[in-house]
Coordinates of C-alpha atoms in Angstrom, one line a residue:
X1 CA -51.0 219.1 129.9
X2 CA -48.7 218.9 126.9
X3 CA -49.1 221.6 124.2
X4 CA -52.6 222.5 125.3
X5 CA -52.1 226.0 123.9
X6 CA -50.6 224.7 120.7
X7 CA -52.5 225.2 117.4
X8 CA -54.7 222.2 116.3
X9 CA -52.1 220.6 114.1
X10 CA -49.7 220.3 117.1
X11 CA -52.2 218.7 119.5
X12 CA -51.0 215.3 121.0
X13 CA -53.9 213.4 119.3
X14 CA -56.2 214.0 116.4
X15 CA -59.3 216.0 117.2
X16 CA -62.6 214.1 117.5
X17 CA -61.1 211.1 119.2
X18 CA -61.5 210.6 123.0
X19 CA -60.9 208.1 125.8
X20 CA -58.6 205.1 125.3
X21 CA -58.4 205.7 121.5
X22 CA -57.2 209.2 122.0
X23 CA -54.4 208.0 124.3
X24 CA -53.1 205.5 121.8
X25 CA -53.1 208.2 119.1
X26 CA -51.2 210.8 121.0
X27 CA -48.7 212.5 118.6
X28 CA -45.4 213.9 119.5
X29 CA -45.1 217.4 118.1
X30 CA -42.4 217.8 115.4
X31 CA -40.9 220.8 117.1
X32 CA -40.4 218.8 120.3
X33 CA -38.8 215.9 118.4
X34 CA -36.3 218.2 116.8
X35 CA -35.7 220.2 120.0
X36 CA -34.8 217.0 121.8
X37 CA -32.3 216.0 119.1
X38 CA -29.1 214.5 120.5
X39 CA -30.2 214.7 124.1
X40 CA -29.7 211.5 126.2
X41 CA -29.4 210.4 129.7
X42 CA -26.2 211.9 131.1
X43 CA -24.9 213.4 127.8
X44 CA -25.6 214.3 124.2
X45 CA -24.7 212.8 120.8
X46 CA -22.1 214.7 118.8
X47 CA -22.8 216.3 115.4
X48 CA -19.8 215.1 113.4
X49 CA -21.1 213.6 110.2
X50 CA -21.2 215.3 106.8
X51 CA -23.0 214.2 103.6
X52 CA -20.1 212.0 102.5
X53 CA -20.1 210.1 105.7
X54 CA -23.9 209.8 105.7
X55 CA -23.9 208.5 102.1
X56 CA -21.2 206.0 103.1
X57 CA -23.3 204.9 106.1
X58 CA -26.3 204.1 103.8
X59 CA -24.2 202.3 101.2
X60 CA -22.3 200.5 104.0
X61 CA -25.6 199.3 105.5
X62 CA -27.1 198.3 102.2
X63 CA -24.4 196.9 100.0
X64 CA -23.3 193.5 101.4
X65 CA -24.8 190.1 102.1
X66 CA -27.8 190.8 99.8
X67 CA -25.6 190.6 96.7
X68 CA -22.7 188.5 98.0
X69 CA -24.8 185.8 99.5
X70 CA -28.6 186.1 99.0
X71 CA -28.2 186.3 95.2
X72 CA -27.3 182.6 95.3
X73 CA -30.6 181.8 97.2
X74 CA -32.8 184.0 94.9
X75 CA -31.7 182.9 91.4
X76 CA -33.3 179.4 91.9
X77 CA -36.6 181.1 92.6
X78 CA -36.7 183.3 89.5
X79 CA -34.2 182.0 87.0
X80 CA -32.4 184.6 84.8
X81 CA -35.4 186.9 85.5
X82 CA -33.7 187.5 88.9
X83 CA -32.6 190.8 87.3
X84 CA -36.2 191.8 87.1
X85 CA -36.6 190.8 90.7
X86 CA -33.8 193.2 91.7
X87 CA -35.6 196.0 89.7
X88 CA -38.9 195.2 91.4
X89 CA -37.3 195.2 94.8
X90 CA -35.5 198.4 93.8
X91 CA -38.7 200.2 92.8
X92 CA -40.2 199.3 96.2
X93 CA -37.1 200.7 97.9
X94 CA -37.1 203.8 95.6
X95 CA -40.6 204.9 96.4
X96 CA -40.0 204.4 100.1
X97 CA -36.6 206.2 99.8
X98 CA -38.4 209.3 98.4
X99 CA -40.7 209.3 101.4
X100 CA -37.7 208.8 103.8
X101 CA -35.9 211.7 102.1
X102 CA -38.8 214.1 102.6
X103 CA -39.3 213.1 106.3
X104 CA -35.6 213.0 107.1
X105 CA -35.2 216.6 105.8
X106 CA -38.2 217.7 107.9
X107 CA -37.7 215.7 111.1
X108 CA -33.9 215.1 111.3
X109 CA -33.9 212.8 114.4
X110 CA -32.3 209.5 115.4
X111 CA -35.5 207.4 115.5
X112 CA -36.0 207.2 111.7
X113 CA -39.4 205.9 110.7
X114 CA -40.3 205.4 114.4
X115 CA -40.1 209.1 115.0
X116 CA -41.9 209.9 111.8
X117 CA -44.8 207.7 112.8
X118 CA -44.8 209.3 116.3
X119 CA -45.2 212.8 114.8
X120 CA -48.0 211.7 112.3
X121 CA -49.9 208.6 113.4
X122 CA -49.6 208.5 117.2
X123 CA -47.8 206.6 119.9
X124 CA -49.2 203.1 119.3
X125 CA -48.4 203.1 115.5
X126 CA -44.9 204.6 116.4
X127 CA -44.4 201.7 118.9
X128 CA -45.3 199.1 116.2
X129 CA -43.0 200.8 113.7
X130 CA -40.2 200.9 116.3
X131 CA -40.7 197.3 117.1
X132 CA -40.5 196.5 113.4
X133 CA -37.2 198.4 113.2
X134 CA -35.9 196.3 116.0
X135 CA -36.7 193.3 113.9
X136 CA -35.3 195.0 110.7
X137 CA -32.0 196.1 112.2
X138 CA -31.4 193.6 114.9
X139 CA -32.2 190.5 112.9
X140 CA -30.5 191.8 109.7
X141 CA -27.3 192.3 111.6
X142 CA -27.5 188.6 112.5
X143 CA -28.3 187.6 108.9
X144 CA -25.4 189.6 107.5
X145 CA -23.0 188.1 110.1
X146 CA -24.0 184.6 109.0
X147 CA -23.2 185.5 105.4
X148 CA -19.9 186.9 106.4
X149 CA -18.9 183.5 107.7
X150 CA -19.4 181.9 104.3
X151 CA -16.9 184.2 102.6
X152 CA -14.5 184.0 105.5
X153 CA -14.3 180.2 104.9
X154 CA -13.8 180.9 101.2
X155 CA -10.9 183.2 102.0
X156 CA -9.3 180.8 104.5
X157 CA -9.5 178.0 102.0
X158 CA -7.9 180.0 99.2
X159 CA -5.1 181.4 101.3
X160 CA -4.1 178.7 103.9
X161 CA -6.1 175.7 102.7
X162 CA -8.0 175.5 106.0
X163 CA -11.7 176.2 106.7
X164 CA -13.6 176.5 109.9
X165 CA -15.4 173.2 110.4
X166 CA -19.2 173.1 110.0
X167 CA -19.7 172.4 113.7
X168 CA -18.3 175.8 114.5
X169 CA -19.5 177.8 111.4
X170 CA -23.1 176.6 111.0
X171 CA -26.3 177.0 113.0
X172 CA -27.9 174.2 114.9
X173 CA -30.0 172.2 112.5
X174 CA -27.5 172.8 109.7
X175 CA -24.8 170.6 110.9
X176 CA -23.3 172.8 113.5
X177 CA -23.4 173.8 117.1
X178 CA -22.6 177.5 116.8
X179 CA -21.8 180.0 114.1
X180 CA -18.6 181.3 115.5
X181 CA -17.7 183.7 112.6
X182 CA -21.1 185.3 112.9
X183 CA -20.6 185.8 116.6
X184 CA -17.1 187.3 116.2
X185 CA -17.9 189.9 113.5
X186 CA -20.8 191.3 115.5
X187 CA -18.5 191.7 118.5
X188 CA -15.8 193.4 116.4
X189 CA -18.4 195.9 115.1
X190 CA -19.3 196.6 118.7
X191 CA -15.7 197.5 119.5
X192 CA -15.7 200.0 116.6
X193 CA -19.0 201.6 117.6
X194 CA -17.9 202.1 121.2
X195 CA -15.1 204.3 119.9
X196 CA -17.5 207.0 118.6
X197 CA -19.6 207.8 115.6
X198 CA -17.0 209.7 113.7
X199 CA -14.4 207.0 114.1
X200 CA -16.9 204.3 113.1
X201 CA -17.9 206.3 110.0
X202 CA -14.2 206.6 108.9
X203 CA -13.7 202.9 109.2
X204 CA -17.0 202.3 107.3
X205 CA -15.9 204.6 104.4
X206 CA -12.8 202.6 103.9
X207 CA -14.7 199.3 103.8
X208 CA -17.3 200.7 101.4
X209 CA -14.6 201.6 98.9
X210 CA -13.2 198.1 99.2
X211 CA -16.6 196.5 98.6
X212 CA -17.4 198.6 95.5
X213 CA -14.0 197.7 94.1
X214 CA -14.7 194.0 94.8
X215 CA -18.0 194.1 92.9
X216 CA -16.4 196.0 89.9
X217 CA -13.7 193.3 89.9
X218 CA -16.4 190.5 89.8
X219 CA -18.1 192.2 86.8
X220 CA -14.9 192.5 84.9
X221 CA -13.9 188.8 85.4
X222 CA -17.4 187.4 85.2
X223 CA -18.2 189.2 81.9
X224 CA -15.4 187.1 80.3
X225 CA -17.5 184.0 80.9
X226 CA -20.8 185.5 79.7
X227 CA -22.9 183.1 77.7
X228 CA -26.1 184.6 76.1
X229 CA -27.6 181.1 76.1
X230 CA -28.0 181.3 79.8
X231 CA -30.8 183.9 79.2
X232 CA -32.6 181.8 76.6
X233 CA -35.2 180.6 79.1
X234 CA -35.6 184.0 80.8
X235 CA -38.6 183.4 83.1
X236 CA -38.8 179.6 83.7
X237 CA -40.8 180.0 87.0
X238 CA -43.1 182.7 85.7
X239 CA -44.1 186.0 87.4
X240 CA -44.7 184.2 90.7
X241 CA -41.0 183.3 90.8
X242 CA -40.0 186.9 90.0
X243 CA -42.2 188.1 92.9
X244 CA -41.0 185.5 95.3
X245 CA -37.4 186.3 94.6
X246 CA -38.1 190.1 94.8
X247 CA -39.6 189.7 98.2
X248 CA -36.4 187.9 99.4
X249 CA -34.1 190.3 97.5
X250 CA -35.7 193.3 99.2
X251 CA -33.3 192.2 102.0
X252 CA -30.6 193.5 99.7
X253 CA -32.0 197.0 99.9
X254 CA -32.4 197.1 103.6
X255 CA -30.1 199.8 105.1
X256 CA -30.5 202.7 102.7
X257 CA -32.5 204.3 105.5
X258 CA -29.6 204.0 107.9
X259 CA -28.6 207.6 107.2
X260 CA -31.9 208.7 108.7
X261 CA -30.9 207.1 112.0
X262 CA -27.9 209.5 112.1
X263 CA -30.1 212.6 112.1
X264 CA -28.9 213.7 115.5
X265 CA -25.2 213.3 114.6
X266 CA -25.3 215.0 111.2
X267 CA -23.8 218.4 110.8
X268 CA -26.5 219.7 108.5
X269 CA -29.3 217.0 108.6
X270 CA -32.0 219.0 106.7
X271 CA -29.7 219.4 103.7
X272 CA -27.6 216.3 103.8
X273 CA -29.9 213.4 104.9
X274 CA -32.2 213.5 101.8
X275 CA -29.2 213.7 99.4
X276 CA -27.4 210.9 101.2
X277 CA -30.5 208.6 101.1
X278 CA -31.2 209.1 97.4
X279 CA -27.6 209.0 96.2
X280 CA -26.8 205.8 98.1
X281 CA -29.9 204.0 96.7
X282 CA -29.0 205.0 93.1
X283 CA -25.4 203.7 93.5
X284 CA -26.5 200.4 95.2
X285 CA -29.3 199.7 92.6
X286 CA -26.9 200.2 89.7
X287 CA -24.4 197.8 91.2
X288 CA -27.0 195.2 92.0
X289 CA -28.5 195.0 88.6
X290 CA -25.1 194.9 86.9
X291 CA -23.7 192.2 89.2
X292 CA -26.9 190.0 88.8
X293 CA -26.8 190.3 85.0
X294 CA -23.2 189.3 84.9
X295 CA -23.6 186.4 87.4
X296 CA -26.6 184.8 85.5
X297 CA -24.8 185.3 82.2
X298 CA -21.7 183.5 83.5
X299 CA -23.6 180.5 85.2
X300 CA -26.7 178.6 84.2
X301 CA -29.4 179.6 86.7
X302 CA -29.8 176.0 87.9
X303 CA -26.2 175.9 89.1
X304 CA -26.9 178.5 91.8
X305 CA -28.9 176.0 93.9
X306 CA -27.1 175.2 97.1
X307 CA -24.1 177.4 96.2
X308 CA -22.2 179.3 98.9
X309 CA -20.0 182.3 98.4
X310 CA -21.6 182.4 94.9
X311 CA -19.7 185.3 93.4
X312 CA -16.3 183.9 94.4
X313 CA -17.3 180.5 93.0
X314 CA -18.3 182.1 89.7
X315 CA -15.0 183.9 89.4
X316 CA -13.0 180.7 90.1
X317 CA -15.1 178.9 87.4
X318 CA -14.7 181.6 84.8
X319 CA -11.0 182.3 85.3
X320 CA -10.0 178.7 86.0
X321 CA -7.9 180.0 88.9
X322 CA -8.6 180.3 92.6
X323 CA -6.7 183.6 92.9
X324 CA -9.6 185.8 91.7
X325 CA -12.2 184.1 93.9
X326 CA -9.9 184.4 96.9
X327 CA -9.4 188.1 96.2
X328 CA -13.1 188.6 95.9
X329 CA -13.7 186.7 99.2
X330 CA -11.2 189.0 100.9
X331 CA -13.1 192.0 99.6
X332 CA -16.4 190.4 100.7
X333 CA -15.1 189.7 104.2
X334 CA -14.2 193.4 104.6
X335 CA -17.3 194.8 102.9
X336 CA -19.9 192.6 104.7
X337 CA -18.3 193.6 108.0
X338 CA -19.2 197.2 107.1
X339 CA -22.9 196.2 106.9
X340 CA -22.8 194.7 110.4
X341 CA -21.1 197.9 111.6
X342 CA -23.6 200.4 110.1
X343 CA -26.8 198.4 110.7
X344 CA -25.8 197.8 114.3
X345 CA -25.3 201.5 114.5
X346 CA -28.8 202.1 113.2
X347 CA -30.3 199.7 115.7
X348 CA -28.7 201.4 118.7
X349 CA -29.9 204.9 117.5
X350 CA -33.5 203.8 117.1
X351 CA -33.6 202.3 120.6
X352 CA -31.9 205.5 121.8
X353 CA -34.8 207.6 120.5
X354 CA -37.4 205.1 121.9
X355 CA -35.7 205.3 125.3
X356 CA -35.8 209.0 125.3
X357 CA -39.6 208.8 124.8
X358 CA -39.9 206.4 127.7
X359 CA -41.1 203.5 125.7
X360 CA -38.1 201.3 126.4
X361 CA -35.8 201.3 129.5
X362 CA -33.7 204.3 130.2
X363 CA -30.5 202.3 129.9
X364 CA -30.8 202.5 126.1
X365 CA -30.7 206.3 126.3
X366 CA -27.6 206.7 128.4
X367 CA -24.8 208.6 126.6
X368 CA -21.1 208.4 127.4
X369 CA -19.6 211.9 128.0
X370 CA -16.3 210.6 126.8
X371 CA -17.3 209.2 123.4
X372 CA -20.7 210.8 122.9
X373 CA -22.2 207.4 122.1
X374 CA -24.9 205.3 123.9
X375 CA -22.3 202.7 125.1
X376 CA -24.5 200.5 127.3
X377 CA -27.1 200.4 124.5
X378 CA -24.4 199.3 122.0
X379 CA -23.2 196.5 124.2
X380 CA -26.7 195.1 124.9
X381 CA -27.8 195.2 121.3
X382 CA -24.5 193.7 120.1
X383 CA -24.7 190.8 122.5
X384 CA -28.3 190.1 121.4
X385 CA -27.4 190.2 117.7
X386 CA -24.3 188.1 118.2
X387 CA -26.5 185.4 119.9
X388 CA -28.9 185.4 117.0
X389 CA -26.1 185.2 114.5
X390 CA -24.6 182.2 116.3
X391 CA -27.7 179.9 116.3
X392 CA -30.2 180.9 113.5
X393 CA -29.9 179.9 109.8
X394 CA -29.5 182.6 107.2
X395 CA -32.7 182.0 105.2
X396 CA -35.0 182.4 108.2
X397 CA -33.2 185.6 109.2
X398 CA -33.5 187.1 105.7
X399 CA -37.3 186.6 105.4
X400 CA -38.0 187.8 109.0
X401 CA -35.9 190.9 108.3
X402 CA -37.7 191.6 105.0
X403 CA -41.2 191.5 106.4
X404 CA -40.4 193.8 109.3
X405 CA -38.7 196.3 107.0
X406 CA -41.5 196.3 104.4
X407 CA -44.0 197.0 107.2
X408 CA -42.0 199.9 108.5
X409 CA -41.4 201.3 105.0
X410 CA -45.1 201.1 104.3
X411 CA -45.8 203.3 107.4
X412 CA -43.2 205.8 106.2
X413 CA -45.1 206.3 103.0
X414 CA -48.3 206.8 104.9
X415 CA -46.6 209.3 107.3
X416 CA -45.6 211.5 104.3
X417 CA -49.3 211.8 103.3
X418 CA -50.5 212.5 106.9
X419 CA -47.8 215.1 107.6
X420 CA -48.7 216.9 104.4
X421 CA -52.3 217.1 105.5
X422 CA -51.6 218.1 109.1
X423 CA -48.6 220.3 108.6
X424 CA -48.8 221.6 105.0
X425 CA -46.8 224.8 105.7
X426 CA -43.9 223.0 107.4
X427 CA -40.5 223.7 105.9
X428 CA -39.3 220.8 103.7
X429 CA -35.8 220.6 102.1
X430 CA -37.0 217.8 99.8
X431 CA -40.5 216.9 98.6
X432 CA -41.7 213.6 97.0
X433 CA -42.7 214.5 93.4
X434 CA -46.2 214.1 92.0
X435 CA -48.0 214.8 95.2
X436 CA -49.4 211.7 96.9
X437 CA -48.8 209.3 93.9
X438 CA -45.4 208.0 94.8
X439 CA -46.1 207.5 98.6
X440 CA -49.3 205.5 97.6
X441 CA -47.2 203.5 95.1
X442 CA -44.6 203.0 97.8
X443 CA -47.1 201.6 100.2
X444 CA -48.6 199.4 97.5
X445 CA -45.3 197.9 96.5
X446 CA -44.5 197.2 100.2
X447 CA -47.8 195.4 100.7
X448 CA -47.3 193.4 97.5
X449 CA -43.9 192.2 98.5
X450 CA -45.1 191.4 102.0
X451 CA -47.8 189.1 100.7
X452 CA -45.3 187.4 98.5
X453 CA -43.5 186.0 101.6
X454 CA -44.4 182.5 102.9
X455 CA -46.8 181.6 105.7
X456 CA -44.1 180.7 108.2
X457 CA -42.6 184.2 107.8
X458 CA -46.0 185.7 108.5
X459 CA -46.5 183.5 111.6
X460 CA -43.1 184.6 112.9
X461 CA -44.0 188.3 112.2
X462 CA -47.4 187.9 114.0
X463 CA -45.7 186.4 117.1
X464 CA -43.1 189.2 117.1
X465 CA -45.9 191.8 116.9
X466 CA -47.9 190.2 119.7
X467 CA -44.8 190.2 122.0
X468 CA -44.2 193.8 121.1
X469 CA -47.8 194.9 121.9
X470 CA -47.7 193.0 125.2
X471 CA -44.5 194.9 126.1
X472 CA -46.1 198.3 125.1
X473 CA -49.3 197.8 127.1
X474 CA -47.5 196.5 130.2
X475 CA -44.4 198.8 130.1
X476 CA -44.2 201.5 127.5
X477 CA -47.7 202.9 127.7
X478 CA -47.5 203.9 131.4
X479 CA -43.9 205.1 131.2
X480 CA -44.3 207.2 128.0
X481 CA -43.0 210.8 128.5
X482 CA -46.2 212.0 126.7
X483 CA -48.3 210.2 129.3
X484 CA -46.2 211.8 132.1
X485 CA -46.6 215.3 130.6
X486 CA -50.4 214.8 130.3
X487 CA -50.9 214.1 134.0

């Protein structure tokens, strides 16, 4: 029996619950989660990442398609008040980031919110959370890859006067057969990841610096075309429009939690993970609000409808030259690729943790002794994401990613409250301020944004959850390592 001699707070399931309900609520002790850190089938992950690399991973995973592409789809929903939408989405991310920071410092493992849920709310909730993370990371990789193709075409047009035809750069149903650029960028990211975590982090850091420079350049050029009259009708679609845009723009903040998936490859995770998470969110939010304010000031909000490579188009319009837009497109091509790289990294590490617990096949937990990375896992996940990127339109991918992420973030806020009740004396390198207030607000903001998404997105989410539960009850439940230890 697992931990039968452990104190009450470490028992596999909450006291007072028996039978089938007890089985579903088995918790994995925090000490066991931490002790298993880095261990995989055939090898171990390598601790090679410092705070700088962790911060760059979070920025790299967050700062990309959300501002370069999704801004153009969100402005028609909210008008100039899209700046408020960014703030609302940012507040949702902030409260959840505080909860992530506390848990990452206490439970520094690769599974991110999946592992936090396993330690606090039991195996079934952990599975649901992990399944949401598969949706968050896997589908967002595809969405980012689709956005990358738009800027690649802008760059090709500005440099050699040639673009990839729609039939090879658009999803079926949008005038194409396959999105070839989206397919290619995922496979390129896969090649980087197969080389090792430290090498991938170094490449990501270079790309992050390029993307920040590109956005600063946009603000500099775009401000020259700023027209205060573009803000005269600030909220043309009311608060409903602000909420709808915020729900979609939350996609822009997905990724700040990527550092938490590197818990087993960080040199000093208890100290560095909370700092990296909070620092990356502050930098990203400041850039988002600044870029959105300049963009709406330079263009009438109605002009954003149907625009592609929006920031490059604004720069061309303001400057009257194609050079600046082409330069921004080059920066976007590099920077959006870093999002694909880091989010794909996060997806593989979540599946690595789930495999170690027996909830998904062992192949996802095999580690190469040569590179210290889960190579087979990386190849399988990359091919899956590449297939999604090649055939599904951007808008559908964005909303599906947002709802899965909001659900997982909501669970993280609950996990903070539960862990404080069950393990009040547990060492914490960071604590969410004001007791339970911020985690409760974080959960509330997540729920509010979820209910702002359309019915189709909820149907897709429901189907995804149903498939995940079927997989758990037919496969994961019987193969769980906790179940094996209990026998």
